[in-house]
Coordinates of C-alpha atoms in Angstrom, one line a residue:
M1 CA 0.0 0.0 0.0
G2 CA 1.3 3.5 -0.9
V3 CA 2.3 6.0 1.8
I4 CA 1.3 9.0 -0.1
R5 CA -2.2 10.2 0.6
L6 CA -4.4 13.3 -0.1
M7 CA -4.9 15.6 2.8
D8 CA -8.6 16.3 3.9
E9 CA -9.8 20.1 3.4
P10 CA -9.7 20.9 7.1
L11 CA -6.0 19.9 7.4
S12 CA -5.0 21.6 4.2
N13 CA -6.6 24.9 5.2
K14 CA -4.7 24.8 8.6
I15 CA -1.4 24.3 6.8
A16 CA -2.4 27.2 4.4
A17 CA -3.2 29.2 7.5
G18 CA 0.5 28.8 8.7
E19 CA 1.6 30.9 5.8
V20 CA -1.2 33.4 5.5
V21 CA -2.1 33.9 9.4
E22 CA 0.9 34.5 11.1
R23 CA -0.6 36.9 13.8
P24 CA -3.6 39.0 14.4
T25 CA -2.3 41.5 12.0
S26 CA -2.4 39.2 9.2
V27 CA -6.1 38.7 9.5
V28 CA -6.7 42.4 9.8
K29 CA -4.6 43.0 6.6
E30 CA -6.5 40.2 4.6
L31 CA -9.9 41.3 5.6
V32 CA -9.3 45.1 5.2
E33 CA -7.8 44.5 1.8
N34 CA -11.1 42.6 0.9
A35 CA -13.1 45.6 2.0
I36 CA -10.9 47.9 -0.1
D37 CA -11.3 45.8 -3.1
A38 CA -15.0 45.8 -2.5
G39 CA -15.1 49.5 -3.2
S40 CA -15.6 50.6 0.5
T41 CA -15.4 54.3 1.5
A42 CA -15.5 53.7 5.2
I43 CA -13.9 50.8 7.1
E44 CA -13.8 50.3 10.8
V45 CA -11.6 47.9 12.6
L46 CA -12.4 46.8 16.1
L47 CA -9.9 44.8 18.2
V48 CA -10.2 43.2 21.6
E49 CA -6.9 42.3 23.3
A50 CA -4.9 43.3 20.1
G51 CA -7.1 40.9 18.1
L52 CA -6.5 37.8 20.0
T53 CA -9.9 37.7 21.5
S54 CA -11.8 39.4 18.7
I55 CA -11.3 41.1 15.3
Q56 CA -14.2 42.8 13.6
I57 CA -14.2 44.6 10.3
I58 CA -17.1 46.6 9.2
D59 CA -17.3 48.2 5.7
N60 CA -19.8 49.7 3.4
G61 CA -18.6 48.1 0.2
A62 CA -20.5 46.1 -2.5
G63 CA -21.3 43.1 -0.2
M64 CA -22.2 39.6 -1.4
D65 CA -25.2 37.6 -2.2
S66 CA -26.0 34.3 -0.4
E67 CA -24.2 32.0 -2.8
D68 CA -21.1 34.1 -2.9
A69 CA -21.0 34.5 0.9
L70 CA -20.9 30.7 1.3
L71 CA -18.4 30.1 -1.6
S72 CA -16.0 32.7 -0.3
F73 CA -15.1 30.3 2.5
S74 CA -13.8 27.8 0.0
R75 CA -10.2 27.4 -0.9
H76 CA -9.0 29.0 -4.1
A77 CA -12.4 30.9 -4.5
T78 CA -12.0 34.4 -5.8
S79 CA -13.8 37.1 -7.8
K80 CA -10.4 38.9 -8.6
I81 CA -9.1 36.6 -11.5
A82 CA -10.7 34.3 -14.0
N83 CA -7.8 33.0 -15.9
E84 CA -4.1 32.7 -16.0
H85 CA -3.8 35.9 -18.1
D86 CA -5.4 37.9 -15.3
L87 CA -2.5 36.8 -13.0
F88 CA -0.2 39.3 -15.0
R89 CA -2.6 42.2 -14.7
I90 CA -3.6 42.1 -11.2
R91 CA -5.2 45.5 -10.0
T92 CA -6.7 44.3 -6.8
L93 CA -5.0 43.8 -3.3
G94 CA -6.4 40.2 -3.0
F95 CA -6.4 37.6 -5.7
R96 CA -5.6 34.1 -4.4
G97 CA -8.8 33.2 -2.8
E98 CA -7.2 31.6 0.4
A99 CA -7.5 34.2 3.1
L100 CA -11.0 33.4 4.3
A101 CA -10.6 29.6 4.2
S102 CA -7.3 29.9 6.2
I103 CA -8.7 32.3 8.8
A104 CA -11.9 30.3 9.3
S105 CA -9.9 27.1 9.8
V106 CA -8.2 28.4 12.9
S107 CA -10.9 30.7 14.5
K108 CA -14.7 31.2 14.9
V109 CA -16.2 33.4 12.2
T110 CA -19.5 35.2 12.0
L111 CA -20.3 37.0 8.6
H112 CA -23.1 39.5 8.0
T113 CA -23.1 40.8 4.4
S114 CA -25.6 42.3 1.9
N115 CA -25.4 43.5 -1.7
G116 CA -28.4 45.9 -1.0
E117 CA -30.9 43.4 -2.4
N118 CA -30.6 40.4 0.1
G119 CA -28.7 39.9 3.3
T120 CA -26.9 36.7 4.3
F121 CA -25.5 35.4 7.7
V122 CA -22.7 32.7 7.8
Q123 CA -21.2 31.3 10.9
M124 CA -18.1 29.0 10.8
E125 CA -16.1 27.4 13.4
G126 CA -12.7 25.7 12.8
G127 CA -13.4 25.5 9.1
R128 CA -16.8 23.9 9.5
L129 CA -20.2 25.4 8.5
I130 CA -22.2 26.0 11.7
E131 CA -25.2 28.2 10.3
H132 CA -26.1 29.8 7.0
R133 CA -29.4 31.9 6.8
A134 CA -30.8 35.2 5.6
G135 CA -29.5 38.3 7.4
S136 CA -29.8 42.0 7.6
L137 CA -30.0 44.2 4.5
R138 CA -27.5 46.9 5.5
K139 CA -25.2 47.0 2.4
G140 CA -21.7 46.0 3.1
T141 CA -19.9 43.5 5.1
D142 CA -19.4 42.9 8.8
I143 CA -17.1 39.9 9.6
K144 CA -16.2 39.0 13.1
I145 CA -13.1 36.8 14.0
D146 CA -13.3 35.2 17.6
Q147 CA -10.7 33.3 19.5
L148 CA -8.1 33.2 16.8
F149 CA -5.8 30.1 17.1
F150 CA -8.2 28.4 19.5
N151 CA -7.6 24.9 17.9
T152 CA -3.9 25.4 17.3
P153 CA -2.7 26.5 20.8
A154 CA 0.9 26.0 19.8
R155 CA 0.7 29.1 17.5
L156 CA -0.3 31.3 20.6
K157 CA 2.9 30.9 22.5
Y158 CA 5.0 32.3 19.6
L159 CA 3.1 35.7 19.7
K160 CA 4.6 38.7 21.3
T161 CA 2.9 40.9 24.1
L162 CA -0.4 42.5 23.4
Q163 CA 1.3 45.8 23.1
T164 CA 3.6 44.5 20.3
E165 CA 0.7 42.8 18.4
L166 CA -1.2 46.0 18.7
G167 CA 1.7 47.8 17.4
H168 CA 1.7 45.8 14.2
S169 CA -2.0 46.4 13.5
I170 CA -1.5 50.2 14.0
D171 CA 1.4 50.1 11.7
L172 CA -0.6 48.3 9.0
M173 CA -3.6 50.6 9.4
N174 CA -1.4 53.7 9.1
R175 CA 0.2 52.3 5.8
L176 CA -3.2 51.6 4.4
A177 CA -4.6 55.0 5.3
L178 CA -1.6 56.6 3.6
S179 CA -2.2 54.5 0.6
Y180 CA -5.9 55.3 0.3
P181 CA -6.6 58.8 1.8
A182 CA -10.0 58.8 0.1
I183 CA -11.3 56.0 2.4
S184 CA -12.2 56.8 6.0
F185 CA -10.4 54.4 8.3
K186 CA -11.2 54.0 12.0
L187 CA -9.2 51.7 14.3
V188 CA -10.6 51.0 17.9
H189 CA -8.9 48.8 20.4
D190 CA -10.7 47.8 23.5
G191 CA -13.3 50.6 23.0
R192 CA -10.6 53.3 22.6
T193 CA -10.3 55.0 19.1
I194 CA -6.6 54.9 18.1
L195 CA -6.8 56.0 14.5
Q196 CA -9.4 57.9 12.5
T197 CA -9.1 59.4 9.1
S198 CA -11.7 61.6 7.3
G199 CA -11.5 60.0 3.9
S200 CA -11.3 63.5 2.4
G201 CA -8.7 62.3 -0.2
E202 CA -6.1 64.8 1.3
I203 CA -2.9 62.8 2.1
Q204 CA -1.4 65.6 4.1
R205 CA -4.3 65.3 6.4
V206 CA -3.8 61.6 6.9
I207 CA -0.1 62.4 7.5
S208 CA -1.2 64.8 10.2
D209 CA -3.5 62.1 11.9
I210 CA -0.6 59.6 12.0
Y211 CA 2.5 61.6 12.6
G212 CA 1.2 64.9 13.9
V213 CA 0.6 68.4 12.6
S214 CA 4.1 69.6 13.1
I215 CA 5.5 66.8 10.9
A216 CA 2.8 67.2 8.3
K217 CA 3.8 70.8 7.7
K218 CA 7.4 69.7 7.1
M219 CA 6.6 67.2 4.4
I220 CA 7.3 68.4 0.8
P221 CA 5.2 67.0 -2.1
F222 CA 6.9 65.5 -5.2
E223 CA 5.8 64.1 -8.5
A224 CA 7.4 62.9 -11.6
E225 CA 7.0 60.2 -14.3
S226 CA 8.9 58.3 -17.0
H227 CA 7.7 56.2 -19.9
D228 CA 6.7 53.3 -17.7
Y229 CA 6.2 54.6 -14.2
K230 CA 4.7 57.5 -12.3
I231 CA 5.7 58.4 -8.8
S232 CA 4.2 60.8 -6.4
G233 CA 4.1 61.4 -2.6
Y234 CA 5.7 63.4 0.2
T235 CA 9.1 63.5 1.9
S236 CA 10.4 65.0 5.0
L237 CA 12.6 68.0 5.2
P238 CA 16.1 67.0 6.4
E239 CA 15.5 68.4 9.9
V240 CA 12.9 65.5 10.4
T241 CA 14.7 62.3 10.7
R242 CA 14.1 58.9 12.2
A243 CA 16.5 56.1 13.3
N244 CA 15.4 53.4 10.6
K245 CA 13.9 52.9 7.3
N246 CA 10.6 51.7 8.7
Y247 CA 9.2 55.3 8.1
I248 CA 9.7 55.0 4.4
S249 CA 6.3 53.7 3.1
L250 CA 6.2 52.3 -0.4
F251 CA 3.0 51.7 -2.4
V252 CA 2.9 50.1 -5.7
N253 CA -0.4 50.4 -7.5
G254 CA -1.9 51.0 -4.1
R255 CA -0.3 48.0 -2.4
W256 CA 2.0 48.6 0.5
V257 CA 5.2 46.6 -0.2
K258 CA 8.6 46.2 1.4
H259 CA 11.4 46.7 -1.2
Y260 CA 14.9 47.1 0.2
A261 CA 16.3 48.5 -3.0
I262 CA 13.7 51.3 -3.4
A263 CA 14.0 52.3 0.3
N264 CA 17.7 52.4 0.0
T265 CA 17.4 54.5 -3.2
V266 CA 15.2 57.0 -1.1
H267 CA 17.9 57.2 1.6
K268 CA 20.7 57.8 -1.0
A269 CA 18.7 60.7 -2.3
Y270 CA 19.3 62.5 1.0
H271 CA 23.1 62.0 0.8
T272 CA 24.8 64.9 2.6
F273 CA 21.4 66.2 3.7
L274 CA 21.0 63.8 6.6
P275 CA 23.4 62.8 9.5
L276 CA 24.8 59.3 9.5
E277 CA 22.4 56.5 10.4
R278 CA 19.3 58.8 10.1
Q279 CA 16.4 58.2 7.7
P280 CA 13.7 60.4 6.3
I281 CA 10.0 60.0 6.5
T282 CA 8.7 59.3 3.0
I283 CA 5.4 58.3 1.5
L284 CA 6.1 57.0 -2.0
N285 CA 3.4 56.0 -4.5
I286 CA 4.5 54.1 -7.6
E287 CA 2.0 53.6 -10.4
G288 CA 2.7 51.5 -13.4
D289 CA 1.3 48.9 -15.8
P290 CA 0.5 45.8 -13.6
Y291 CA 2.3 43.8 -16.3
L292 CA 5.6 45.3 -15.0
T293 CA 4.9 43.9 -11.6
D294 CA 4.8 40.5 -10.1
V295 CA 3.0 40.5 -6.8
N296 CA 2.6 36.7 -6.6
V297 CA 6.1 36.0 -4.9
H298 CA 5.4 36.2 -1.2
P299 CA 2.6 34.5 0.9
A300 CA 1.6 37.7 2.4
K301 CA 2.1 39.7 -0.7
Q302 CA 4.5 42.1 0.9
Q303 CA 7.2 41.7 -1.5
I304 CA 7.2 42.3 -5.3
R305 CA 9.3 42.1 -8.3
L306 CA 9.6 44.9 -10.7
S307 CA 10.5 45.0 -14.3
K308 CA 12.8 48.0 -15.5
E309 CA 13.9 48.4 -11.9
K310 CA 16.9 50.6 -12.6
E311 CA 14.7 53.1 -14.6
L312 CA 12.5 53.4 -11.6
M313 CA 15.3 53.7 -9.2
D314 CA 16.8 56.5 -11.3
L315 CA 13.6 58.3 -11.3
I316 CA 13.1 58.1 -7.7
H317 CA 16.6 59.3 -6.8
E318 CA 16.5 62.1 -9.2
T319 CA 13.1 63.4 -8.3
I320 CA 13.6 63.3 -4.4
R321 CA 17.0 64.7 -4.6
R322 CA 15.8 67.6 -6.7
T323 CA 12.9 68.2 -4.3
I324 CA 15.1 68.2 -1.3
S325 CA 17.7 70.5 -3.0
G326 CA 15.1 73.1 -3.8
A327 CA 13.6 73.0 -0.4
V328 CA 16.4 72.9 2.3
R329 CA 17.3 76.1 4.1
A330 CA 18.5 77.3 7.5
P331 CA 16.2 76.0 10.1
I332 CA 14.5 78.7 12.4
I333 CA 14.7 78.6 16.1
E334 CA 11.1 79.6 17.4
Q335 CA 9.8 79.9 20.8
P336 CA 6.8 77.5 21.0
K337 CA 3.4 78.2 22.4
A338 CA 3.1 77.7 26.1
P339 CA 1.0 74.5 26.7
K340 CA -2.3 74.9 28.3
Q341 CA -2.2 73.9 32.0
A342 CA -4.9 73.5 34.7
P343 CA -5.8 76.7 36.4
S344 CA -4.6 75.4 39.8
R345 CA -1.1 74.9 38.6
Q346 CA 1.3 78.0 38.5
L347 CA 3.1 78.5 35.1
D348 CA 6.8 78.7 35.4
L349 CA 7.8 81.3 32.9
W350 CA 11.5 80.6 33.5
K351 CA 11.5 77.0 32.2
T352 CA 11.2 77.7 28.4
T353 CA 12.0 75.1 25.8
H354 CA 12.7 75.8 22.2
T355 CA 12.1 73.6 19.1
V356 CA 13.5 73.9 15.6
K357 CA 10.9 74.9 13.1
E358 CA 11.4 74.8 9.3
P359 CA 10.2 77.9 7.4
D360 CA 7.7 77.7 4.7
I361 CA 9.4 76.7 1.4
Q362 CA 8.5 77.0 -2.2
S363 CA 6.5 74.0 -3.8
S364 CA 8.4 71.3 -5.8
R365 CA 5.5 71.6 -8.1
S366 CA 6.8 74.9 -9.4
Y367 CA 10.3 73.9 -8.8
A368 CA 13.2 75.3 -10.8
P369 CA 16.2 73.1 -11.3
P370 CA 19.0 74.3 -8.8
V371 CA 21.6 76.7 -10.3
P372 CA 24.9 74.9 -11.1
A373 CA 27.6 75.5 -8.5
R374 CA 29.8 78.4 -9.3
T375 CA 33.6 77.7 -9.5
F376 CA 35.4 79.0 -6.5
N377 CA 38.5 78.3 -4.4
P378 CA 38.2 77.4 -0.8
M379 CA 39.5 79.8 1.8
P380 CA 43.1 79.4 2.6
E381 CA 44.1 76.8 5.2
L382 CA 43.7 78.2 8.7
E383 CA 46.0 76.6 11.2
A384 CA 43.8 74.9 13.7
I385 CA 44.7 74.9 17.4
E386 CA 44.3 71.3 18.5
V387 CA 42.6 71.0 21.9
P388 CA 42.9 67.6 23.5
G389 CA 39.5 66.0 23.9
A390 CA 37.8 68.6 21.8
N391 CA 35.4 66.9 19.3
D392 CA 32.9 68.3 16.9
A393 CA 29.5 68.3 18.7
E394 CA 27.0 65.6 17.3
P395 CA 23.3 66.7 16.8
P396 CA 21.0 65.4 19.4
A397 CA 19.0 62.2 18.4
I398 CA 15.4 62.8 17.6
A399 CA 13.2 60.6 19.7
E400 CA 11.3 57.9 18.1
P401 CA 7.5 58.0 18.0
T402 CA 5.6 55.7 20.3
I403 CA 2.4 54.0 19.5
P404 CA -0.4 56.7 19.3
E405 CA -2.7 56.6 22.3
A406 CA -4.4 60.0 22.0
E407 CA -7.8 60.5 20.7
P408 CA -8.1 61.8 17.1
E409 CA -9.9 64.9 18.8
Q410 CA -6.8 65.8 20.6
I411 CA -4.9 66.8 17.6
P412 CA -4.3 70.5 17.9
E413 CA -6.0 71.4 14.7
P414 CA -9.7 72.1 14.1
P415 CA -11.4 69.5 11.9
E416 CA -12.3 72.1 9.3
H417 CA -8.7 73.5 9.1
R418 CA -7.0 73.0 5.7
F419 CA -3.2 73.1 5.4
E420 CA -2.0 76.3 3.9
D421 CA 0.4 75.7 1.1
P422 CA 3.8 75.7 2.8
F423 CA 5.5 76.5 -0.5
E424 CA 4.7 80.0 -1.2
E425 CA 7.9 81.9 -0.3
E426 CA 10.9 82.3 -2.6
S427 CA 13.2 79.4 -3.1
P428 CA 16.0 79.0 -0.5
Q429 CA 18.9 81.5 -0.8
F430 CA 21.8 82.4 1.4
P431 CA 21.0 85.6 3.4
E432 CA 23.2 88.5 3.3
L433 CA 25.1 88.4 6.6
E434 CA 27.1 90.9 8.7
V435 CA 29.6 89.1 11.2
V436 CA 29.2 90.1 14.7
G437 CA 31.4 87.7 16.6
Q438 CA 32.3 84.2 17.6
I439 CA 31.1 82.1 20.5
H440 CA 33.5 79.6 22.3
G441 CA 35.8 79.7 19.1
T442 CA 33.2 77.3 17.4
Y443 CA 30.1 79.3 16.3
I444 CA 30.1 82.4 14.2
V445 CA 27.5 85.0 15.1
A446 CA 26.0 87.1 12.2
Q447 CA 23.1 89.3 11.7
S448 CA 20.8 90.2 8.9
T449 CA 17.6 92.2 8.4
D450 CA 15.4 89.4 9.6
G451 CA 17.4 88.3 12.7
F452 CA 20.6 86.7 13.7
Y453 CA 22.4 83.5 12.6
L454 CA 24.7 80.9 14.2
I455 CA 27.0 79.3 11.8
D456 CA 29.1 76.2 12.8
Q457 CA 32.5 77.2 11.4
H458 CA 33.8 73.6 11.2
A459 CA 30.7 72.5 9.3
A460 CA 30.8 75.5 7.0
Q461 CA 34.4 74.9 5.9
E462 CA 33.7 71.2 5.5
R463 CA 30.8 72.1 3.0
I464 CA 33.2 74.5 1.0
K465 CA 36.0 72.0 0.7
Y466 CA 33.6 69.3 0.0
E467 CA 32.4 71.0 -3.1
F468 CA 35.9 72.0 -4.1
F469 CA 37.1 68.4 -3.9
R470 CA 34.1 67.0 -5.5
E471 CA 34.7 69.0 -8.6
K472 CA 38.5 68.2 -8.5
V473 CA 38.2 64.5 -8.0
G474 CA 35.4 64.3 -10.6
E475 CA 37.9 65.1 -13.4
V476 CA 41.4 64.4 -12.4
D477 CA 43.6 66.7 -14.3
T478 CA 47.0 65.3 -15.3
S479 CA 48.6 68.8 -15.3
E480 CA 47.8 69.1 -11.6
R481 CA 50.3 66.5 -10.2
Q482 CA 53.0 66.8 -7.6
A483 CA 56.0 64.6 -8.2
L484 CA 57.7 63.0 -5.2
L485 CA 61.4 63.0 -4.4
L486 CA 61.0 59.8 -2.5
P487 CA 58.0 57.6 -3.6
L488 CA 55.5 56.4 -0.9
T489 CA 55.6 52.6 -0.4
F490 CA 52.6 50.4 0.7
H491 CA 52.5 46.8 1.7
Y492 CA 49.6 44.4 1.6
S493 CA 48.9 40.9 2.0
R494 CA 48.6 38.5 -1.2
D495 CA 44.9 38.6 -1.4
E496 CA 44.8 42.3 -0.9
A497 CA 47.4 42.8 -3.5
L498 CA 45.4 40.8 -6.0
R499 CA 42.3 42.9 -5.4
L500 CA 44.2 46.2 -5.7
K501 CA 45.8 45.1 -9.0
E502 CA 42.3 44.7 -10.4
A503 CA 41.3 48.3 -9.1
L504 CA 44.5 50.3 -10.2
D505 CA 42.4 52.0 -12.9
V506 CA 39.5 53.0 -10.6
L507 CA 41.9 54.3 -7.9
A508 CA 43.7 56.4 -10.7
E509 CA 40.4 57.9 -11.7
S510 CA 40.2 59.2 -8.1
G511 CA 43.6 60.5 -7.9
V512 CA 45.6 57.8 -6.4
F513 CA 48.3 56.7 -8.9
L514 CA 49.3 53.4 -7.6
E515 CA 52.1 51.3 -9.3
E516 CA 53.0 47.6 -8.6
F517 CA 56.5 47.3 -6.9
G518 CA 56.9 43.5 -6.4
D519 CA 54.3 40.9 -5.6
T520 CA 52.5 42.5 -2.7
S521 CA 54.0 46.0 -2.6
F522 CA 53.0 49.3 -4.4
I523 CA 54.4 52.7 -4.7
V524 CA 53.0 56.2 -5.4
R525 CA 55.3 58.5 -7.4
E526 CA 53.0 61.4 -7.6
Y527 CA 49.6 62.6 -6.4
P528 CA 47.2 65.5 -7.2
T529 CA 48.4 69.0 -6.0
W530 CA 45.1 69.6 -4.4
F531 CA 45.3 66.7 -1.9
P532 CA 45.1 68.2 1.6
N533 CA 48.6 69.4 2.6
G534 CA 50.2 67.2 5.1
F535 CA 47.5 64.5 4.8
E536 CA 48.6 63.1 1.4
Q537 CA 49.5 59.7 2.6
E538 CA 46.7 59.3 4.9
V539 CA 44.2 60.1 2.1
I540 CA 45.8 57.5 -0.1
E541 CA 45.7 54.8 2.6
D542 CA 42.1 55.6 3.2
L543 CA 41.1 55.4 -0.3
I544 CA 43.0 52.1 -0.7
E545 CA 41.2 50.8 2.3
Q546 CA 37.9 51.6 1.0
V547 CA 38.6 49.8 -2.3
L548 CA 39.6 46.7 -0.2
N549 CA 36.5 46.8 1.9
E550 CA 34.2 47.0 -1.1
R551 CA 33.2 43.8 -2.8
K552 CA 32.3 45.9 -6.0
V553 CA 34.2 49.1 -6.5
D554 CA 32.0 51.9 -7.7
V555 CA 33.9 54.7 -9.1
K556 CA 31.3 57.3 -8.5
K557 CA 30.9 56.2 -4.9
L558 CA 34.8 56.2 -4.3
R559 CA 35.0 59.7 -5.7
E560 CA 32.2 60.8 -3.5
D561 CA 33.8 59.2 -0.4
A562 CA 37.0 60.7 -1.2
A563 CA 35.5 64.2 -1.5
I564 CA 33.9 63.9 1.9
M565 CA 37.0 62.4 3.6
M566 CA 39.3 65.1 2.1
S567 CA 36.8 67.8 3.3
C568 CA 37.4 66.8 6.9
K569 CA 41.1 67.2 6.7
R570 CA 42.5 70.4 8.0
S571 CA 38.9 71.9 8.3
I572 CA 38.7 74.4 11.2
K573 CA 38.0 72.6 14.5
A574 CA 36.0 73.7 17.6
N575 CA 37.6 76.0 20.0
H576 CA 39.7 77.7 17.2
Y577 CA 39.4 81.5 17.3
L578 CA 39.3 83.5 14.1
Q579 CA 39.8 87.0 13.2
K580 CA 36.9 88.9 11.8
H581 CA 38.1 89.1 8.3
E582 CA 38.6 85.3 8.4
M583 CA 35.1 84.8 9.4
E584 CA 33.9 87.2 6.7
R585 CA 36.0 85.2 4.0
L586 CA 34.5 81.9 5.3
L587 CA 30.9 83.3 4.9
A588 CA 31.7 84.7 1.5
D589 CA 32.9 81.3 0.3
L590 CA 29.9 79.5 2.0
K591 CA 27.5 81.9 0.1
L592 CA 29.0 80.5 -3.3
A593 CA 28.3 76.9 -2.2
E594 CA 25.7 75.0 -4.3
Q595 CA 24.2 73.7 -1.1
P596 CA 25.4 75.9 1.9
F597 CA 22.9 74.8 4.6
T598 CA 24.3 71.3 5.4
C599 CA 27.6 69.7 5.8
P600 CA 28.6 66.6 3.7
H601 CA 27.5 64.5 6.7
G602 CA 24.1 65.9 6.8
R603 CA 24.4 68.2 9.8
P604 CA 23.2 71.7 9.7
V605 CA 25.7 74.6 8.9
I606 CA 23.5 77.7 9.7
I607 CA 20.6 78.2 12.2
H608 CA 18.3 81.2 11.9
F609 CA 16.9 83.1 15.0
K610 CA 14.1 85.6 13.9
T611 CA 13.9 88.9 15.3
Y612 CA 10.3 88.6 16.2
D613 CA 10.9 85.3 18.1
V614 CA 13.8 86.8 20.0
E615 CA 11.6 89.8 20.9
K616 CA 8.8 87.3 22.0
M617 CA 11.4 85.6 24.3
F618 CA 12.3 88.9 26.0
K619 CA 8.6 89.8 26.3
R620 CA 9.0 92.8 24.0
V621 CA 5.9 91.5 22.1
M622 CA 3.0 89.6 23.4

């Protein structure tokens, strides 16, 4: 007798549930996506104990008749595709027809649905039909999942805490709300409303509901298209950062997906605008012919494959880079409004905090391409006074958001408020500054007609030198070489020597003219005259080290890294006091920079204190 046998339907459904139903969030995702596919304009999600006890989804979509309601619990039953050709033109979020059968096999399900003409009630338990009869005529679907994993207790012990499981559901609903701003979403947990969107179609309003009004005002719109793809969305100003890429939300034809290469492209677009290890907040919508996407590559449909991926990456990088370049400017220090306090508590006027607020900026919709950088020479080398233990100050880390607990009504914006277009002012330009003095040998104080400015002298000269070296290393001029009386010698292991021999041309394109000198040794007889004086050997060693550490050497990236590294060498350090004419020369060179507001590492160069805000601090105006 053979040992291979066919599994019965309850067993096969439970196995399928192992892939589809990983946690309560998986159930919420499948059911809400069904509601979206049904044309719903309002979707309500009710959770009890993070969904472990109960999950209820109520929508006002098309609903089903009696026959379809019963058939929907069968495996591979779907209204989304009819033949194999439809599989390559999927325009809906669901299409496999496995979700309801899998969910019903590991829970107790009650379904109320109506297409407006007749209503149906269906009750399932562990995949078995318990009751099927006529139901209410309210158009739409109301489905409730009770006691998830009641018949597979082993799955329960692998779930995380209720707070963690709830966090996953909140994150999912946030992404769906961002993808479908025209749908009103409501998420309620244990009777408490956590998220509620209006369904007005204004994505900036949804951003406000999720991240807060202050963040929404610092999001910049962008839009572009190529022959095959169209992209649009919002991305944050460089001052708004997070610690990981989880705040980069990607949507392809309305589907929230995770795509490492696209997320990495968004981050690369912020190169030199963000500090190291910081990430932007970005909502990116990608539209294209479904034939160019393959969504049938992941059980939860969260990963996809894209055709013409490089074309899409270039479009995203260029668009976001252009948008940020046209929007960034000096952040403004503003005194925030005093929070409302209970009458019985005394207001302490001496404990004043300040936040950084970005000024209004011109819309990328009327964006003009940035003016090419004018050629200039950086200011002469200033001999820095080395102070033991003195390091460049790092910017304070921005606290990560917690799971929102406040009622939507607590957002400090009236419901009827519409966001003013924050892109009405002129494009960012460097102000006319008059040097006033210096603080602690580190920050230059300058004034203008609209207030005063603090300039980080190290970051300023770093930006100036970065743009100078970027231009030089981009096209290495053979006439700008310094011959050495005694060549520099470098020794490496055999495997390192083999890799270096393959990269000699790449190094030469970056200004390192390495020659073989035996099996494992190399010499340098000359180097560009613009290498930082006194740091030539260190620069060469650092560039060689980068080549050895990279599996695949990218000339463009090596040149960029070289420009950043050399800009740090001999730049003015903290606690180095300058003469007034030196400060004026530094600001004059900074004004000529293509992007004077951030250093190559993404830290701010200049901070603006508006006259009005200073007067408010001193109570000259009320």
